[in-house]
CSV table of C-alpha atoms (C1' of nucleotides) in Angstrom, one decimal:
chain,number,residue,atom,x,y,z
Q,20,MET,CA,-29.1,-40.3,2.8
Q,21,ARG,CA,-29.0,-43.2,0.4
Q,22,ARG,CA,-32.8,-43.8,0.7
Q,23,LEU,CA,-35.8,-43.7,-1.6
Q,24,ARG,CA,-37.0,-40.1,-1.7
Q,25,ALA,CA,-39.9,-39.7,0.7
Q,26,VAL,CA,-43.1,-38.3,-0.8
Q,27,THR,CA,-42.7,-35.2,1.3
Q,28,THR,CA,-39.4,-34.3,3.0
Q,29,ARG,CA,-39.4,-33.3,6.6
Q,30,VAL,CA,-38.5,-29.6,6.2
Q,31,GLU,CA,-41.1,-29.2,3.6
Q,32,GLN,CA,-43.7,-30.8,5.8
Q,33,ARG,CA,-42.7,-28.5,8.6
Q,34,ARG,CA,-43.0,-25.5,6.3
Q,35,ARG,CA,-46.4,-26.6,5.1
Q,36,THR,CA,-47.8,-27.1,8.6
Q,37,GLU,CA,-46.5,-23.7,9.7
Q,38,THR,CA,-48.1,-22.1,6.7
Q,39,ARG,CA,-51.5,-23.8,7.5
Q,40,ILE,CA,-51.3,-22.6,11.1
Q,41,LEU,CA,-50.4,-19.1,10.1
Q,42,THR,CA,-53.2,-18.9,7.5
Q,43,ALA,CA,-55.8,-20.3,10.0
Q,44,ALA,CA,-54.5,-17.8,12.6
Q,45,ARG,CA,-54.9,-14.9,10.3
Q,46,GLN,CA,-58.4,-15.9,9.4
Q,47,LEU,CA,-59.6,-16.5,12.9
Q,48,PHE,CA,-57.9,-13.3,14.3
Q,49,GLY,CA,-59.5,-11.4,11.4
Q,50,GLU,CA,-62.9,-12.9,12.1
Q,51,GLN,CA,-63.1,-12.8,15.9
Q,52,GLY,CA,-60.2,-10.7,17.1
Q,53,PHE,CA,-57.5,-11.7,19.5
Q,54,ASP,CA,-59.2,-12.7,22.7
Q,55,ARG,CA,-62.0,-14.8,21.2
Q,56,THR,CA,-59.6,-16.7,19.0
Q,57,THR,CA,-58.2,-19.8,20.9
Q,58,ILE,CA,-55.1,-21.7,20.1
Q,59,ARG,CA,-57.3,-24.8,20.0
Q,60,ALA,CA,-59.5,-23.3,17.3
Q,61,ILE,CA,-56.5,-22.3,15.3
Q,62,ALA,CA,-55.0,-25.8,15.5
Q,63,THR,CA,-58.4,-27.3,14.6
Q,64,ARG,CA,-58.8,-25.2,11.5
Q,65,ALA,CA,-55.3,-25.8,10.5
Q,66,GLY,CA,-55.9,-29.6,10.9
Q,67,SER,CA,-53.1,-29.6,13.5
Q,68,ASP,CA,-52.6,-29.6,17.3
Q,69,PRO,CA,-52.4,-27.0,20.0
Q,70,GLY,CA,-49.1,-28.3,21.2
Q,71,LEU,CA,-47.6,-27.9,17.8
Q,72,VAL,CA,-48.8,-24.3,17.5
Q,73,MET,CA,-47.1,-23.5,20.8
Q,74,ARG,CA,-43.9,-25.3,19.8
Q,75,TYR,CA,-43.7,-23.6,16.4
Q,76,PHE,CA,-44.7,-20.1,17.4
Q,77,GLY,CA,-43.8,-19.9,21.1
Q,78,SER,CA,-46.9,-18.3,22.4
Q,79,LYS,CA,-50.3,-16.9,21.3
Q,80,GLU,CA,-48.8,-13.4,21.4
Q,81,LYS,CA,-45.9,-14.3,19.1
Q,82,LEU,CA,-48.2,-16.1,16.7
Q,83,PHE,CA,-50.4,-13.0,16.6
Q,84,ALA,CA,-47.5,-10.8,16.0
Q,85,GLN,CA,-46.5,-12.8,13.0
Q,86,ALA,CA,-50.1,-13.3,11.7
Q,87,ALA,CA,-51.0,-9.6,12.0
Q,88,ALA,CA,-48.0,-7.9,10.5
Q,89,ILE,CA,-49.1,-5.0,8.4
Q,90,PRO,CA,-47.3,-4.7,5.0
Q,91,ALA,CA,-45.8,-1.2,4.7
Q,92,ASP,CA,-47.3,1.1,2.1
Q,93,GLY,CA,-45.1,2.6,-0.6
Q,94,PRO,CA,-43.8,6.1,-0.2
Q,95,ILE,CA,-46.1,9.0,-0.9
Q,96,GLU,CA,-44.6,12.2,-2.4
Q,97,GLY,CA,-44.9,14.9,-4.9
Q,98,SER,CA,-47.2,17.8,-5.6
Q,99,PRO,CA,-50.6,17.8,-3.9
Q,100,GLU,CA,-52.1,16.6,-7.1
Q,101,GLN,CA,-49.7,13.7,-7.2
Q,102,ILE,CA,-50.3,13.0,-3.5
Q,103,ALA,CA,-54.0,12.8,-4.2
Q,104,GLU,CA,-53.4,10.4,-7.1
Q,105,GLN,CA,-51.3,8.1,-5.0
Q,106,LEU,CA,-53.8,8.2,-2.1
Q,107,VAL,CA,-56.5,7.2,-4.5
Q,108,ALA,CA,-54.5,4.4,-5.9
Q,109,ALA,CA,-53.6,3.1,-2.4
Q,110,LEU,CA,-57.2,3.3,-1.1
Q,111,THR,CA,-58.6,1.6,-4.2
Q,112,GLU,CA,-56.3,-1.3,-3.6
Q,113,LYS,CA,-57.2,-1.5,0.1
Q,114,LEU,CA,-60.9,-1.5,-0.9
Q,115,ALA,CA,-60.4,-4.2,-3.5
Q,116,ASP,CA,-58.7,-6.7,-1.2
Q,117,GLU,CA,-57.1,-5.9,2.1
Q,118,PRO,CA,-54.7,-8.6,3.1
Q,119,ALA,CA,-55.8,-11.0,5.8
Q,120,ALA,CA,-52.9,-9.9,8.1
Q,121,ALA,CA,-54.0,-6.3,7.9
Q,122,LEU,CA,-57.6,-7.2,8.6
Q,123,ALA,CA,-56.5,-9.2,11.7
Q,124,ALA,CA,-54.6,-6.2,13.0
Q,125,LEU,CA,-57.5,-3.8,12.3
Q,126,ARG,CA,-60.0,-6.1,14.0
Q,127,ALA,CA,-57.8,-6.5,17.0
Q,128,MET,CA,-56.5,-3.0,17.4
Q,129,PHE,CA,-59.4,-1.8,19.5
Q,130,THR,CA,-58.8,-4.3,22.3
Q,131,HIS,CA,-55.2,-5.5,21.8
Q,132,PRO,CA,-52.6,-2.8,22.7
Q,133,GLU,CA,-49.8,-4.2,20.4
Q,134,ALA,CA,-52.2,-4.5,17.5
Q,135,ALA,CA,-53.2,-0.9,18.1
Q,136,GLU,CA,-49.5,0.1,18.1
Q,137,GLU,CA,-49.0,-1.8,14.9
Q,138,VAL,CA,-51.8,0.1,13.1
Q,139,ARG,CA,-50.9,3.4,14.6
Q,140,ALA,CA,-47.4,3.1,13.4
Q,141,ALA,CA,-48.5,2.3,9.8
Q,142,MET,CA,-51.0,5.1,9.7
Q,143,THR,CA,-48.7,7.7,11.4
Q,144,ALA,CA,-45.9,6.9,8.9
Q,145,GLN,CA,-48.2,7.6,5.9
Q,146,GLN,CA,-49.7,10.6,7.6
Q,147,ARG,CA,-46.4,12.3,8.3
Q,148,GLN,CA,-45.4,11.9,4.6
Q,149,VAL,CA,-48.6,13.4,3.5
Q,150,ALA,CA,-48.7,16.3,6.0
Q,151,ALA,CA,-45.1,17.2,5.1
Q,152,GLN,CA,-46.1,17.7,1.5
Q,153,LEU,CA,-49.3,19.6,2.0
Q,154,SER,CA,-49.5,23.4,2.3
Q,155,GLY,CA,-51.6,25.4,4.7
Q,156,ASP,CA,-51.5,25.7,8.4
Q,157,ASP,CA,-54.2,23.0,8.7
Q,158,ALA,CA,-52.0,20.4,6.9
Q,159,LEU,CA,-51.8,18.2,10.0
Q,160,VAL,CA,-55.6,18.2,10.4
Q,161,ARG,CA,-56.2,17.5,6.8
Q,162,SER,CA,-53.8,14.6,6.8
Q,163,GLY,CA,-55.5,13.3,9.9
Q,164,VAL,CA,-58.9,13.5,8.2
Q,165,ILE,CA,-57.4,11.6,5.2
Q,166,GLY,CA,-56.3,8.9,7.6
Q,167,ALA,CA,-59.7,8.8,9.3
Q,168,LEU,CA,-61.5,8.6,6.0
Q,169,THR,CA,-59.3,5.8,4.8
Q,170,LEU,CA,-59.6,3.9,8.1
Q,171,GLY,CA,-63.4,4.4,8.1
Q,172,LEU,CA,-63.9,3.2,4.6
Q,173,VAL,CA,-61.7,0.1,5.0
Q,174,ILE,CA,-63.3,-0.8,8.3
Q,175,SER,CA,-66.8,-0.2,7.1
Q,176,ARG,CA,-66.3,-2.3,4.1
Q,177,HIS,CA,-64.3,-5.3,5.3
Q,178,LEU,CA,-65.1,-5.4,9.0
Q,179,VAL,CA,-68.5,-3.8,9.6
Q,180,ARG,CA,-69.9,-4.6,6.2
Q,181,LEU,CA,-71.9,-1.4,6.2
Q,182,ASP,CA,-74.8,-1.0,3.8
Q,183,GLY,CA,-73.8,0.7,0.6
Q,184,LEU,CA,-70.1,-0.1,1.0
Q,185,ASP,CA,-70.4,-3.5,-0.8
Q,186,ALA,CA,-70.2,-1.7,-4.1
Q,187,SER,CA,-67.3,-2.2,-6.5
Q,188,PRO,CA,-64.1,-0.4,-5.6
Q,189,GLU,CA,-64.5,1.8,-8.7
Q,190,GLU,CA,-68.0,2.9,-7.6
Q,191,LEU,CA,-66.7,3.7,-4.2
Q,192,MET,CA,-63.8,5.6,-5.4
Q,193,ALA,CA,-66.0,7.6,-7.8
Q,194,VAL,CA,-67.5,9.0,-4.6
Q,195,ALA,CA,-64.5,8.9,-2.2
Q,196,GLY,CA,-61.8,9.9,-4.8
Q,197,PRO,CA,-62.9,13.6,-5.1
Q,198,LEU,CA,-62.9,13.8,-1.3
Q,199,LEU,CA,-59.2,12.8,-1.1
Q,200,GLU,CA,-58.4,15.3,-3.9
Q,201,LYS,CA,-60.1,18.0,-2.0
Q,202,LEU,CA,-58.3,17.1,1.2
Q,203,ALA,CA,-54.9,17.0,-0.5
Q,204,THR,CA,-55.2,20.1,-2.6
Q,205,GLY,CA,-57.1,22.1,0.1
Y,28,MET,CA,-92.2,2.9,60.2
Y,29,ARG,CA,-92.2,5.1,63.2
Y,30,ARG,CA,-88.4,5.3,63.2
Y,31,LEU,CA,-85.8,8.0,63.0
Y,32,ARG,CA,-85.2,8.7,59.4
Y,33,ALA,CA,-82.1,6.8,58.2
Y,34,VAL,CA,-79.3,8.9,56.7
Y,35,THR,CA,-79.9,7.2,53.3
Y,36,THR,CA,-82.9,5.1,52.6
Y,37,ARG,CA,-82.6,1.7,51.2
Y,38,VAL,CA,-84.0,2.2,47.7
Y,39,GLU,CA,-81.9,5.3,47.3
Y,40,GLN,CA,-78.8,3.3,48.4
Y,41,ARG,CA,-79.7,0.7,45.9
Y,42,ARG,CA,-80.1,3.2,43.1
Y,43,ARG,CA,-76.7,4.8,43.9
Y,44,THR,CA,-74.9,1.5,43.8
Y,45,GLU,CA,-76.5,0.5,40.6
Y,46,THR,CA,-75.4,3.8,39.1
Y,47,ARG,CA,-71.9,3.5,40.3
Y,48,ILE,CA,-71.7,0.0,38.8
Y,49,LEU,CA,-73.1,1.1,35.5
Y,50,THR,CA,-70.7,4.1,35.3
Y,51,ALA,CA,-67.7,1.9,36.1
Y,52,ALA,CA,-68.9,-0.7,33.5
Y,53,ARG,CA,-69.3,1.9,30.8
Y,54,GLN,CA,-65.8,3.3,31.5
Y,55,LEU,CA,-64.1,-0.1,31.5
Y,56,PHE,CA,-66.0,-1.5,28.5
Y,57,GLY,CA,-65.1,1.7,26.7
Y,58,GLU,CA,-61.4,1.4,27.6
Y,59,GLN,CA,-60.8,-2.3,27.1
Y,60,GLY,CA,-63.7,-3.7,25.3
Y,61,PHE,CA,-66.0,-6.5,26.4
Y,62,ASP,CA,-63.7,-9.5,26.8
Y,63,ARG,CA,-60.9,-7.9,28.7
Y,64,THR,CA,-63.3,-6.2,31.1
Y,65,THR,CA,-64.0,-8.4,34.1
Y,66,ILE,CA,-66.9,-8.4,36.5
Y,67,ARG,CA,-64.4,-8.2,39.3
Y,68,ALA,CA,-62.7,-5.1,37.8
Y,69,ILE,CA,-66.1,-3.4,37.4
Y,70,ALA,CA,-67.0,-4.1,41.0
Y,71,THR,CA,-63.7,-2.9,42.2
Y,72,ARG,CA,-63.9,0.4,40.3
Y,73,ALA,CA,-67.5,0.8,41.5
Y,74,GLY,CA,-66.3,0.2,45.1
Y,75,SER,CA,-68.6,-2.8,45.2
Y,76,ASP,CA,-68.7,-6.6,44.9
Y,77,PRO,CA,-68.8,-9.0,42.0
Y,78,GLY,CA,-71.8,-10.8,43.6
Y,79,LEU,CA,-73.8,-7.6,43.7
Y,80,VAL,CA,-73.1,-6.9,40.1
Y,81,MET,CA,-74.5,-10.2,39.1
Y,82,ARG,CA,-77.5,-9.9,41.4
Y,83,TYR,CA,-78.4,-6.5,40.1
Y,84,PHE,CA,-77.7,-7.0,36.4
Y,85,GLY,CA,-78.2,-10.7,35.9
Y,86,SER,CA,-75.1,-11.4,33.8
Y,87,LYS,CA,-72.2,-9.8,32.2
Y,88,GLU,CA,-74.0,-9.7,28.9
Y,89,LYS,CA,-77.0,-8.0,30.3
Y,90,LEU,CA,-74.9,-5.5,32.1
Y,91,PHE,CA,-73.1,-4.7,28.8
Y,92,ALA,CA,-76.4,-4.4,27.0
Y,93,GLN,CA,-77.4,-1.7,29.5
Y,94,ALA,CA,-74.0,0.0,29.6
Y,95,ALA,CA,-73.5,0.1,25.9
Y,96,ALA,CA,-76.9,1.3,24.7
Y,97,ILE,CA,-76.5,3.9,21.9
Y,98,PRO,CA,-78.7,7.0,22.2
Y,99,ALA,CA,-80.7,7.4,19.0
Y,100,ASP,CA,-79.9,10.3,16.7
Y,101,GLY,CA,-82.6,12.8,15.8
Y,102,PRO,CA,-84.3,12.5,12.5
Y,103,ILE,CA,-82.6,13.8,9.4
Y,104,GLU,CA,-84.7,15.2,6.6
Y,105,GLY,CA,-85.1,18.0,4.1
Y,106,SER,CA,-83.2,19.2,1.0
Y,107,PRO,CA,-79.7,18.0,0.4
Y,108,GLU,CA,-78.4,21.3,1.7
Y,109,GLN,CA,-80.5,20.8,4.9
Y,110,ILE,CA,-79.3,17.2,5.1
Y,111,ALA,CA,-75.7,18.4,5.0
Y,112,GLU,CA,-76.4,21.0,7.7
Y,113,GLN,CA,-77.8,18.4,10.0
Y,114,LEU,CA,-75.1,15.9,9.3
Y,115,VAL,CA,-72.5,18.6,10.2
Y,116,ALA,CA,-74.3,19.4,13.4
Y,117,ALA,CA,-74.6,15.8,14.4
Y,118,LEU,CA,-70.9,15.0,13.7
Y,119,THR,CA,-69.7,18.2,15.5
Y,120,GLU,CA,-71.5,17.0,18.6
Y,121,LYS,CA,-70.0,13.5,18.3
Y,122,LEU,CA,-66.6,14.9,17.9
Y,123,ALA,CA,-67.0,17.2,20.9
Y,124,ASP,CA,-68.0,14.5,23.3
Y,125,GLU,CA,-69.3,11.1,22.4
Y,126,PRO,CA,-71.3,9.5,25.3
Y,127,ALA,CA,-69.4,6.8,27.2
Y,128,ALA,CA,-72.1,4.3,26.3
Y,129,ALA,CA,-71.6,4.9,22.6
Y,130,LEU,CA,-67.8,4.6,23.0
Y,131,ALA,CA,-68.3,1.3,24.8
Y,132,ALA,CA,-70.4,0.0,22.0
Y,133,LEU,CA,-68.0,1.3,19.4
Y,134,ARG,CA,-65.0,-0.3,21.1
Y,135,ALA,CA,-66.7,-3.6,21.5
Y,136,MET,CA,-68.4,-3.8,18.1
Y,137,PHE,CA,-65.4,-5.4,16.4
Y,138,THR,CA,-65.3,-8.4,18.7
Y,139,HIS,CA,-68.8,-8.6,20.2
Y,140,PRO,CA,-71.6,-9.6,17.9
Y,141,GLU,CA,-74.4,-7.9,19.8
Y,142,ALA,CA,-72.4,-4.7,20.1
Y,143,ALA,CA,-71.8,-4.9,16.3
Y,144,GLU,CA,-75.6,-5.2,15.8
Y,145,GLU,CA,-76.2,-2.3,18.1
Y,146,VAL,CA,-74.0,0.0,16.1
Y,147,ARG,CA,-75.1,-1.3,12.8
Y,148,ALA,CA,-78.7,-0.6,13.7
Y,149,ALA,CA,-77.9,3.0,14.7
Y,150,MET,CA,-75.9,3.6,11.6
Y,151,THR,CA,-78.3,1.9,9.2
Y,152,ALA,CA,-81.2,3.9,10.5
Y,153,GLN,CA,-79.5,7.2,9.8
Y,154,GLN,CA,-78.2,6.0,6.5
Y,155,ARG,CA,-81.6,5.0,5.2
Y,156,GLN,CA,-83.0,8.4,6.1
Y,157,VAL,CA,-80.1,10.1,4.2
Y,158,ALA,CA,-80.2,7.8,1.2
Y,159,ALA,CA,-83.9,8.4,0.8
Y,160,GLN,CA,-83.5,12.1,0.5
Y,161,LEU,CA,-80.5,12.2,-1.8
Y,162,SER,CA,-80.8,12.2,-5.6
Y,163,GLY,CA,-78.8,10.3,-8.1
Y,164,ASP,CA,-78.4,6.6,-8.6
Y,165,ASP,CA,-75.3,6.5,-6.4
Y,166,ALA,CA,-77.4,7.8,-3.4
Y,167,LEU,CA,-76.8,4.5,-1.5
Y,168,VAL,CA,-73.1,4.6,-2.0
Y,169,ARG,CA,-72.9,8.2,-1.0
Y,170,SER,CA,-74.9,7.6,2.1
Y,171,GLY,CA,-72.6,4.7,2.9
Y,172,VAL,CA,-69.5,6.9,2.5
Y,173,ILE,CA,-71.1,9.4,4.8
Y,174,GLY,CA,-71.5,6.7,7.4
Y,175,ALA,CA,-67.9,5.5,6.9
Y,176,LEU,CA,-66.5,9.0,7.2
Y,177,THR,CA,-68.5,9.6,10.3
Y,178,LEU,CA,-67.4,6.3,11.8
Y,179,GLY,CA,-63.8,6.9,10.8
Y,180,LEU,CA,-63.6,10.3,12.4
Y,181,VAL,CA,-65.3,9.3,15.7
Y,182,ILE,CA,-63.2,6.2,16.0
Y,183,SER,CA,-60.0,7.9,15.0
Y,184,ARG,CA,-60.5,10.7,17.5
Y,185,HIS,CA,-62.0,8.9,20.5
Y,186,LEU,CA,-60.7,5.4,20.3
Y,187,VAL,CA,-57.5,5.4,18.2
Y,188,ARG,CA,-56.4,9.0,19.1
Y,189,LEU,CA,-54.9,9.4,15.7
Y,190,ASP,CA,-52.4,12.3,15.2
Y,191,GLY,CA,-54.1,15.4,13.9
Y,192,LEU,CA,-57.5,14.5,15.2
Y,193,ASP,CA,-57.0,16.0,18.6
Y,194,ALA,CA,-57.8,19.4,17.2
Y,195,SER,CA,-60.9,21.2,18.3
Y,196,PRO,CA,-64.2,20.1,16.8
Y,197,GLU,CA,-64.4,23.4,15.0
Y,198,GLU,CA,-61.1,22.9,13.3
Y,199,LEU,CA,-62.0,19.4,12.4
Y,200,MET,CA,-65.3,20.4,11.0
Y,201,ALA,CA,-63.7,23.1,9.0
Y,202,VAL,CA,-62.1,20.4,7.1
Y,203,ALA,CA,-64.7,17.6,7.3
Y,204,GLY,CA,-67.8,19.8,6.9
Y,205,PRO,CA,-67.2,20.5,3.2
Y,206,LEU,CA,-66.8,16.8,2.6
Y,207,LEU,CA,-70.2,16.1,4.0
Y,208,GLU,CA,-71.7,18.9,1.9
Y,209,LYS,CA,-70.1,17.5,-1.2
Y,210,LEU,CA,-71.4,14.0,-0.4
Y,211,ALA,CA,-74.9,15.2,0.4
Y,212,THR,CA,-75.3,17.5,-2.6
Y,213,GLY,CA,-73.5,15.3,-5.1
R,14,DT,C1',-28.5,-51.5,10.5
R,15,DC,C1',-28.5,-48.5,14.4
R,16,DA,C1',-28.9,-44.2,16.8
R,17,DT,C1',-30.8,-39.7,16.5
R,18,DT,C1',-33.7,-36.1,15.3
R,19,DC,C1',-38.1,-34.2,15.0
R,20,DG,C1',-43.1,-33.7,13.4
R,21,DG,C1',-47.1,-35.0,15.6
R,22,DT,C1',-50.5,-36.4,19.5
R,23,DC,C1',-52.1,-36.7,24.0
R,24,DT,C1',-52.6,-35.6,28.9
R,25,DA,C1',-52.3,-32.6,32.6
R,26,DC,C1',-51.6,-28.4,35.2
R,27,DA,C1',-52.1,-23.5,36.7
R,28,DT,C1',-54.8,-19.7,36.2
R,29,DG,C1',-58.5,-16.4,35.5
R,30,DT,C1',-63.4,-15.8,34.9
R,31,DG,C1',-68.5,-15.9,35.1
R,32,DT,C1',-71.6,-17.3,38.2
R,33,DT,C1',-73.9,-19.2,42.4
R,34,DG,C1',-75.3,-19.6,47.1
R,35,DA,C1',-74.7,-19.1,52.0
R,36,DC,C1',-74.3,-15.8,55.5
R,37,DT,C1',-74.5,-11.1,58.1
R,38,DG,C1',-76.4,-7.1,59.8
R,39,DA,C1',-79.2,-3.3,59.4
R,40,DA,C1',-83.4,-1.1,57.5
R,41,DA,C1',-88.4,-1.8,56.9
R,42,DA,C1',-92.9,-3.5,58.3
R,43,DG,C1',-96.2,-5.3,61.6
O,28,DC,C1',-90.5,-5.6,70.1
O,29,DT,C1',-90.6,-9.2,66.6
O,30,DT,C1',-90.4,-10.6,62.0
O,31,DT,C1',-89.2,-9.9,57.4
O,32,DT,C1',-86.8,-7.9,53.7
O,33,DC,C1',-82.7,-6.8,51.4
O,34,DA,C1',-78.0,-4.5,50.5
O,35,DG,C1',-73.6,-6.2,51.0
O,36,DT,C1',-69.7,-9.7,51.7
O,37,DC,C1',-67.3,-14.0,51.2
O,38,DA,C1',-66.1,-18.5,49.6
O,39,DA,C1',-66.5,-21.9,46.3
O,40,DC,C1',-67.6,-24.2,41.8
O,41,DA,C1',-67.5,-25.3,36.9
O,42,DC,C1',-65.3,-24.3,33.0
O,43,DA,C1',-62.3,-22.6,29.3
O,44,DT,C1',-57.8,-21.4,28.0
O,45,DG,C1',-52.6,-20.9,27.5
O,46,DT,C1',-49.0,-23.6,28.2
O,47,DA,C1',-45.6,-27.5,29.4
O,48,DG,C1',-44.0,-32.1,29.0
O,49,DA,C1',-44.2,-37.0,28.2
O,50,DC,C1',-44.6,-40.1,24.5
O,51,DC,C1',-44.7,-42.3,19.7
O,52,DG,C1',-43.3,-43.3,15.1
O,53,DA,C1',-41.2,-42.2,10.9
O,54,DA,C1',-37.7,-39.7,8.5
O,55,DT,C1',-32.7,-38.7,8.7
O,56,DG,C1',-27.8,-39.5,8.9
O,57,DA,C1',-23.6,-42.4,9.8
DNA sequence: TCATTCGGTCTACATGTGTTGACTGAAAAG
DNA sequence: CTTTTCAGTCAACACATGTAGACCGAATGA
């Protein structure tokens, strides 16, 4: 303990390396999905080694679970008008910049069962909140269409890079916002 | 040639086997995507042999290209109201039953570059037609949102099986139809 | 100063997969 | 009847990948 302070301590070095690996994993999972992303590629991009990746994260599955954890959305509640307002705000944010972890989950959800469950859970949670506050016997369908529209826009912009969706979030919401209002208010 | 007629002729047998393989491939590609679908699994489901699959289709890539070919949509043209009407008709059909080949392409597009190009091409084609007929300087954005909404609904229903989207196509279109009209007419 | 921990590197193994080629038997052709 | 073609089967190969374990050297702690 009575030593000259090392330039970087050991725990800090460990933390940095883990972060580099996790960042590289998020990027690659988001770009290529789960199956096409190899432990070796992650290690290379992180400037590290496949063996370390395994030692630190246990397995490719566990690494993915950590890298593709979707941050929970805030609660949605209030009158239909307030609901619409909150939906617009949430979607605007998702269009501006969706976190890399969420993009990784979205990319992988179509081929990776656990990623599918992750996204389903997140979407279902929001959907139930919305449906509970809406009136009308088609509330469930409308909340479903809200989810589908949200999913479609986020995917089309960040993953598919569809023509016309590379506009600014404001321009997009000028078009999509009224749709959400219509769906929320009936 | 002067023989008793065989129960099934050779060319016919060949055609049948090819069809069984193609059907099995479409199903599996649609259920699990490209990477997780193995030639062996396709052969097994088709009641055939991996070697035959290769001989008949050349490679896994070529088989996928044949299995995941998206049928082209009909032309879309006319006034904004007519455009809306045609969009509603097209989407209703996609919600009722999307062909297995299209589902395979949609499932694989997020991880398989050629599948992505396939879907992009189909969507871009329709999108250009729509954008050309719409008025307003946000025509491109609106056509993009139309595409995103369509994609979101089809994916959410057939691939993600989102809550609330298992309703009948009519119920869904009762909610989504007005959105398309709004997008088309501005 | 000495022993221990631990981040990092390298090698190797087991497994699954696309793909190839040899082989068989029956249908087709003469 | 003889030869040729070809659908179908089987075994094997080359390769990539997840994963485990041995090993090294520096930071750590007494």
